[in-house]
mmCIF file of C-alpha atoms in Angstrom:
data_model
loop_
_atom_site.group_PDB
_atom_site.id
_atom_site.type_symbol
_atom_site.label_atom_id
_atom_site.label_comp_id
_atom_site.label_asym_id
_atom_site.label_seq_id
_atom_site.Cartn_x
_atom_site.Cartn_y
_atom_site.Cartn_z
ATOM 1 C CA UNK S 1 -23.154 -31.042 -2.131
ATOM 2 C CA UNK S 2 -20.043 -29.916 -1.215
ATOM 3 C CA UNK S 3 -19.106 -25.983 -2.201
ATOM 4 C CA UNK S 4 -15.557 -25.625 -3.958
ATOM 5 C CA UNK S 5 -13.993 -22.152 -4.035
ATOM 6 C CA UNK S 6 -11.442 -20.949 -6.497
ATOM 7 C CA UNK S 7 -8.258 -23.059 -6.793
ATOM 8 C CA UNK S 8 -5.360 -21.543 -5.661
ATOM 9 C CA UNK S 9 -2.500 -20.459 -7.940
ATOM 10 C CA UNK S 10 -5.086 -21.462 -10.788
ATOM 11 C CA UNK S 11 -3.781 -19.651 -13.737
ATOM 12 C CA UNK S 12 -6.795 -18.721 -16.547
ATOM 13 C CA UNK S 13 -6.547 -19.934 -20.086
ATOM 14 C CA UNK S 14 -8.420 -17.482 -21.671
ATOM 15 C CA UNK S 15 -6.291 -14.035 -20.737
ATOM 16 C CA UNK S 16 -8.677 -12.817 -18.044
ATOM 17 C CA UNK S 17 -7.603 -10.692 -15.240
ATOM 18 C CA UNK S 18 -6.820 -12.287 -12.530
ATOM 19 C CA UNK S 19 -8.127 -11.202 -8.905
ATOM 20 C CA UNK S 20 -8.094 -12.001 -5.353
ATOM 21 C CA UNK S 21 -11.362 -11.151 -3.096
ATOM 22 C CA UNK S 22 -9.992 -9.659 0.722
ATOM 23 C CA UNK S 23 -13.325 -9.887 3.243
ATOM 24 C CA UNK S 24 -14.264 -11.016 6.327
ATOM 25 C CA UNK S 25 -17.590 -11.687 5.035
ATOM 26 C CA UNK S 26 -17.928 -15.202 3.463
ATOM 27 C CA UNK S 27 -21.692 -14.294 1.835
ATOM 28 C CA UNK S 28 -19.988 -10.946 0.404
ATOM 29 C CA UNK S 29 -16.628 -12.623 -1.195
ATOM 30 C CA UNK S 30 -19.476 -15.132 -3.049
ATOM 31 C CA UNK S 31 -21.408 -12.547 -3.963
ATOM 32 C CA UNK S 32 -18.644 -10.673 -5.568
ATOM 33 C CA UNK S 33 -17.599 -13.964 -7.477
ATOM 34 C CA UNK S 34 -21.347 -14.456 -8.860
ATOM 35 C CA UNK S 35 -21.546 -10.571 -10.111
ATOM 36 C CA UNK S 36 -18.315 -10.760 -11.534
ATOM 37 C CA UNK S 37 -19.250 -13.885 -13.522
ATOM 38 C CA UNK S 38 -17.206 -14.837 -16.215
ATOM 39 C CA UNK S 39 -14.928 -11.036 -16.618
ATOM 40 C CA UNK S 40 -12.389 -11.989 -14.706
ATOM 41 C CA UNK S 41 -10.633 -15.096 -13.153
ATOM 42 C CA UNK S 42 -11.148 -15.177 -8.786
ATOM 43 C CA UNK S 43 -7.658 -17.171 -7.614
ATOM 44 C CA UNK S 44 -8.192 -17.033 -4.329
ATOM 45 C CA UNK S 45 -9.916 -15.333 -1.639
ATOM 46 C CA UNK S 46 -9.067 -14.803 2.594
ATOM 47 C CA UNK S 47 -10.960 -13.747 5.513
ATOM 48 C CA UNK S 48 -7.669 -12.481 7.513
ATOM 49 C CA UNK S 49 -4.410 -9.791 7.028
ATOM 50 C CA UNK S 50 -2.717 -13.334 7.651
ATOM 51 C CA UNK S 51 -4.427 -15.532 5.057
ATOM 52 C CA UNK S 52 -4.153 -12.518 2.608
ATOM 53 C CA UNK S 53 -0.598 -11.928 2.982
ATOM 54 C CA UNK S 54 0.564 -15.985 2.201
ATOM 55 C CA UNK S 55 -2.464 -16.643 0.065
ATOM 56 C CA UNK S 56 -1.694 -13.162 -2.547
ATOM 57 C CA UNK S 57 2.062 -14.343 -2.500
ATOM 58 C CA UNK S 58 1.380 -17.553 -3.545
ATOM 59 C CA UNK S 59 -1.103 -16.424 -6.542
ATOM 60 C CA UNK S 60 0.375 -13.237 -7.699
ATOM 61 C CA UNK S 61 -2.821 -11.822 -8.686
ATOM 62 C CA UNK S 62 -2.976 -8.779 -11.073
ATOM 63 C CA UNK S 63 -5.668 -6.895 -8.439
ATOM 64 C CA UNK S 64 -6.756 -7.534 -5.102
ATOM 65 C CA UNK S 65 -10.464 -6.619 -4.063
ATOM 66 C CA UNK S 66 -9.439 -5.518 -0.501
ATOM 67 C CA UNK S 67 -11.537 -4.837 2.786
ATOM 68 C CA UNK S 68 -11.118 -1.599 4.872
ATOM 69 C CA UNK S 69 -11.902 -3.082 8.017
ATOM 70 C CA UNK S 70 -11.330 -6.447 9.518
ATOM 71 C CA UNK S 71 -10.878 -7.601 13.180
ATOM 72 C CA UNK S 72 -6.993 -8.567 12.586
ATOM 73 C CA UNK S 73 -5.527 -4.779 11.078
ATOM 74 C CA UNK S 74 -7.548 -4.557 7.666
ATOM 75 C CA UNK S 75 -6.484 -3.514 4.219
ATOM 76 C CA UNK S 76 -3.793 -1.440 5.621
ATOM 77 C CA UNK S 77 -2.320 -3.846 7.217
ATOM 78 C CA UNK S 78 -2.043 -6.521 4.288
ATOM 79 C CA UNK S 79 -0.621 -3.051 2.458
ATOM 80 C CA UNK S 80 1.605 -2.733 4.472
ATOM 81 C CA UNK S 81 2.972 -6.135 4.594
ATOM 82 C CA UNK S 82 2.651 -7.011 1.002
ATOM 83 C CA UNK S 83 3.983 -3.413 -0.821
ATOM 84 C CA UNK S 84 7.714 -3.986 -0.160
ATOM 85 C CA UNK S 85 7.994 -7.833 -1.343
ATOM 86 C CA UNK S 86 5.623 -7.891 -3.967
ATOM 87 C CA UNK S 87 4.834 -4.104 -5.466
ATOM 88 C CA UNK S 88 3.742 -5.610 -8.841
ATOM 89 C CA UNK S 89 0.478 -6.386 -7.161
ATOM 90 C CA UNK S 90 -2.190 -3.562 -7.811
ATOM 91 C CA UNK S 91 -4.824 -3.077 -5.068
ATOM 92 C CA UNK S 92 -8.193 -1.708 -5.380
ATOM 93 C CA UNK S 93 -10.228 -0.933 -1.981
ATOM 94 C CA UNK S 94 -13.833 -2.194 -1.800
ATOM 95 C CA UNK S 95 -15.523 -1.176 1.488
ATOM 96 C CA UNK S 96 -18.899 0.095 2.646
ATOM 97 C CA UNK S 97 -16.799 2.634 4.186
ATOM 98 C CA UNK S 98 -17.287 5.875 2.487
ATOM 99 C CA UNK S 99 -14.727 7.910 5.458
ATOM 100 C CA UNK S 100 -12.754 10.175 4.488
ATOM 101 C CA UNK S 101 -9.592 9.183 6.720
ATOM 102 C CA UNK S 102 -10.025 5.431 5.251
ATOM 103 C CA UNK S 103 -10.099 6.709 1.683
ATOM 104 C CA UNK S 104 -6.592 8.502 2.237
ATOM 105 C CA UNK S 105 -4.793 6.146 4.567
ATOM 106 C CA UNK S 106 -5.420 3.153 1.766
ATOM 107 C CA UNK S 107 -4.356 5.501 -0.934
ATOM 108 C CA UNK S 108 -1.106 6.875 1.079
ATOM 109 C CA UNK S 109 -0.497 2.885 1.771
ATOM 110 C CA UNK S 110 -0.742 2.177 -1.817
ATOM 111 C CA UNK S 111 -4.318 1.089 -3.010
ATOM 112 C CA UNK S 112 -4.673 2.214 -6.604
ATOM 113 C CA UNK S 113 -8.297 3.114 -6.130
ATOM 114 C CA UNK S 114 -10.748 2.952 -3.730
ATOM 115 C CA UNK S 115 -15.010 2.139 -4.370
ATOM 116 C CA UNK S 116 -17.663 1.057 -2.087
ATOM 117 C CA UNK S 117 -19.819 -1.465 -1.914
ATOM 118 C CA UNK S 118 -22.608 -0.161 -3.909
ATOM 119 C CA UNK S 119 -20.564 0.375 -7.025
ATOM 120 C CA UNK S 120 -22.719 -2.087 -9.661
ATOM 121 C CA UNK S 121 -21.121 -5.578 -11.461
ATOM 122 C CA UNK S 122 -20.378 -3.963 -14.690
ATOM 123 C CA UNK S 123 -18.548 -0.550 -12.922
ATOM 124 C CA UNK S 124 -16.437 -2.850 -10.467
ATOM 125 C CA UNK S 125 -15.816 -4.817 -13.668
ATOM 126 C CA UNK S 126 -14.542 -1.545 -15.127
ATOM 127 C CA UNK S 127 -12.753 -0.368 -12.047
ATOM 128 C CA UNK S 128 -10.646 -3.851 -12.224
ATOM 129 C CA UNK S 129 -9.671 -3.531 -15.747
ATOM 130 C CA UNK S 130 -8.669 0.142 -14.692
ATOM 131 C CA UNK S 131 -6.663 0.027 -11.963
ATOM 132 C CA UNK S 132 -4.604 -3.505 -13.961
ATOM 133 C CA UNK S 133 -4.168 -1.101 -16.358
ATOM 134 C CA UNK S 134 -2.402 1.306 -13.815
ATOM 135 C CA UNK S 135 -4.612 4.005 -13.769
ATOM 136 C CA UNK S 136 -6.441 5.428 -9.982
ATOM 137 C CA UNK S 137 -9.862 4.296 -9.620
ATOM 138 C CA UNK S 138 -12.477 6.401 -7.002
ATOM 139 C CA UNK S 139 -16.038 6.278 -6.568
ATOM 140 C CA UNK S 140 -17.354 9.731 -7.187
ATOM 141 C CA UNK S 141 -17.719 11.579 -4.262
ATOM 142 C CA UNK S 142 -14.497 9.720 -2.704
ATOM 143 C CA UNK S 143 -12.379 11.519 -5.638
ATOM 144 C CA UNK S 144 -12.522 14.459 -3.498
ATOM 145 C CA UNK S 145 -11.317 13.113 -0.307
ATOM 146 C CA UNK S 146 -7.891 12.117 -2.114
ATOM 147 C CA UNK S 147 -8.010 16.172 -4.280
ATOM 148 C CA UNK S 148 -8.566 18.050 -1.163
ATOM 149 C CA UNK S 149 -5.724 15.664 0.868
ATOM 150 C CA UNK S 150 -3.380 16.386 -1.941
ATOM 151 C CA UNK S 151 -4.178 20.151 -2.265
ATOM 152 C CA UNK S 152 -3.716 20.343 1.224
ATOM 153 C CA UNK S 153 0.177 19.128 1.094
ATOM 154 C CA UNK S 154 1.009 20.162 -2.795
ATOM 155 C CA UNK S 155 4.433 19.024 -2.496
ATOM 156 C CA UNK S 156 3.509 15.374 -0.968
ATOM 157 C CA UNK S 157 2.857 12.155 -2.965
ATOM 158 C CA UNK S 158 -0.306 11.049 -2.522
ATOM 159 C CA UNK S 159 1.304 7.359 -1.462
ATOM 160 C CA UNK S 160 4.839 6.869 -0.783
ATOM 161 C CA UNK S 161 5.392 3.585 0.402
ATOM 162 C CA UNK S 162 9.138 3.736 1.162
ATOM 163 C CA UNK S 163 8.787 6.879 3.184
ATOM 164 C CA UNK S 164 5.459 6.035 4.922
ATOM 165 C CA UNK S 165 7.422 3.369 6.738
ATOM 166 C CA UNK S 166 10.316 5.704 8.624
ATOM 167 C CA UNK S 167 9.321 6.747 11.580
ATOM 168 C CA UNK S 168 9.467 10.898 12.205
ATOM 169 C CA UNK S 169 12.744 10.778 14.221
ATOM 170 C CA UNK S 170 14.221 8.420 11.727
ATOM 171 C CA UNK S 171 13.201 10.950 8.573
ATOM 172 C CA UNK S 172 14.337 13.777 10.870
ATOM 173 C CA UNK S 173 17.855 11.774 10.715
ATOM 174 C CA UNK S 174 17.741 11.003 6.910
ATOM 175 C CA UNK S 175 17.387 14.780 6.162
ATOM 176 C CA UNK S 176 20.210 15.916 8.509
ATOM 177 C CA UNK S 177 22.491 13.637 7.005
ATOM 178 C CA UNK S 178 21.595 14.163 3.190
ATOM 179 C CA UNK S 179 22.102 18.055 4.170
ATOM 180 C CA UNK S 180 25.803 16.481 4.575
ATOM 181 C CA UNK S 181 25.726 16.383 8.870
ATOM 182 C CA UNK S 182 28.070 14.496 10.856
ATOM 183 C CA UNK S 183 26.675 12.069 12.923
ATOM 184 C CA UNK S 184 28.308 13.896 15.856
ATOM 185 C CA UNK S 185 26.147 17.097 14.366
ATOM 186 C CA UNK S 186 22.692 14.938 13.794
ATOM 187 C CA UNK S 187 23.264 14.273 17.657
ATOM 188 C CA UNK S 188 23.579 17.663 18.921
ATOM 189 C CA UNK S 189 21.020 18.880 16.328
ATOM 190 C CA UNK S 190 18.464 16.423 17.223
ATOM 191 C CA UNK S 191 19.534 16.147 21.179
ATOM 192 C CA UNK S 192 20.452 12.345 21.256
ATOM 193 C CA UNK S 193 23.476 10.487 21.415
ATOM 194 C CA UNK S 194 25.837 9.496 18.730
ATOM 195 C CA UNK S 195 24.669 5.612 19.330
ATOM 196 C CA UNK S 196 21.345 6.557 19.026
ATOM 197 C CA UNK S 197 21.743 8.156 15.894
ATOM 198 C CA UNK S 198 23.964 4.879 14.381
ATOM 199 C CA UNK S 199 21.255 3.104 15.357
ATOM 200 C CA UNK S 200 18.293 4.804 13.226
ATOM 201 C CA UNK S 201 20.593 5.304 10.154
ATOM 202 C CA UNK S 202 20.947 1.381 9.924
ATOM 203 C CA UNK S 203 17.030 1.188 10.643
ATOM 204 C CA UNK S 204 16.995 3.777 7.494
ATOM 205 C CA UNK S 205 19.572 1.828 5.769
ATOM 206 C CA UNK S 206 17.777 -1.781 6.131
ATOM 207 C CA UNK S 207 14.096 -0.185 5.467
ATOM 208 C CA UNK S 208 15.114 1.001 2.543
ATOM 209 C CA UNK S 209 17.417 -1.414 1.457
ATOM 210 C CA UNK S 210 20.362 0.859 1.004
ATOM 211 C CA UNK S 211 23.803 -0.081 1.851
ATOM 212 C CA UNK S 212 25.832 4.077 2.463
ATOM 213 C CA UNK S 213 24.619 7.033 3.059
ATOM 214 C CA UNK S 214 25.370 8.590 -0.190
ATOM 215 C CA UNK S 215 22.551 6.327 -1.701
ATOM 216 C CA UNK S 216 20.315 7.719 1.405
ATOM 217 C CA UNK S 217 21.027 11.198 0.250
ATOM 218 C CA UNK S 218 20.422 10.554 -3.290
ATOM 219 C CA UNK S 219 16.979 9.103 -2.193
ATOM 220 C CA UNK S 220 16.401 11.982 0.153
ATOM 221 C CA UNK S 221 17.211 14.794 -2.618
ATOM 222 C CA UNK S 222 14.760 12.737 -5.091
ATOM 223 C CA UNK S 223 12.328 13.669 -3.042
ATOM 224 C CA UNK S 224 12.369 17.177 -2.077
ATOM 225 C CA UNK S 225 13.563 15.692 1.821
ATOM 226 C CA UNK S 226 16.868 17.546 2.187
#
């Protein structure tokens, strides 16, 4: 008998949440489906950063179920790729990973939450219906990890997706010239030319889809950069 998976794009008639399963592990992702029976709606699943990123555009699920660590990048990397084109999408980690430099670099990328693999149906259940909801979601002892990371930097988001993608010379730039700098004065500041300093405010500019540098110092003051 041939084994059918969840339809793609399938949209539930009866108002359940609707969720997409991230794992290289085939016997895992059914698993998951069986224990989450008949709470919530599975539209589509994928083994690879590749298959996640087309397959979660193309359903537009309320949460993803996401793997740490996969042979292609992991959850980071579909994070990464999916957080600027489609931030509606809510993301809650699921990994036997229990590390405290995975918990934080998922939650700095933009996971809502982050549980491991021994978290029971009826709790990951929960933990859905949470993080759709838009609250963070943490197995116990994880909850911690993301505290003590936060207590650590008190004036730092704990995820900033925008700013997590400039590189350090280009955020040394950004501040310079929301402090009002010339792009002569950036140059000498930072030691490099005047091209080179054109050249990272457009890479600012097109990251974060700005179009002057009065909206880049807006953005900058908004968050404590300048």
């Amino acid at each position: 008998m041939a084994e059918h998976g969840p339809v793609e794009g399938a949209q539930p008639r009866d108002g359940r949440l609707r969720v997409f399963l991230v794992d290289d592990h085939a016997m895992f992702r059914a698993g998951v489906r069986a224990e989450l029976g008949g709470h919530v709606e599975v539209v589509g699943e994928a083994s690879t950063v590749t298959e996640a990123v087309t397959r979660i555009a193309a359903t537009l699920p309320d949460v993803v179920l996401l793997d740490v660590h996969m042979p292609d990048g992991g959850g980071r990397a579909v994070l990464d790729a999916m957080r600027r084109t489609h931030p509606q999408v809510k993301f809650l980690a699921l990994s036997v990973s229990d590390a405290a430099e995975d918990v934080i670099g998922l939650i700095r990328a933009g996971a809502r939450g982050y549980v491991t693999k021994t978290i029971s149906p009826d709790e990951l259940t929960d933990a859905i219906r949470r993080v759709a909801d838009g609250d963070a979601v943490f197995s116990p002892r994880l909850a911690g990890f993301v505290l003590d990371a936060f207590a650590a930097r008190p004036d730092a988001p704990v995820a900033d997706p925008e700013l997590d993608q400039l590189t350090n010379r280009e955020r040394e730039v950004l501040r310079l010239l929301a402090r009002g700098y010339a792009y002569k004065e950036i140059a000498k500041e930072l030691f490099i030319s005047i091209k080179t300093v054109e050249t990272h405010v457009s890479n600012v500019l097109r990251k974060l889809q700005m179009s002057n540098r009065y909206e880049l110092s807006r953005w900058a003051a908004d968050r404590r950069l300048v």
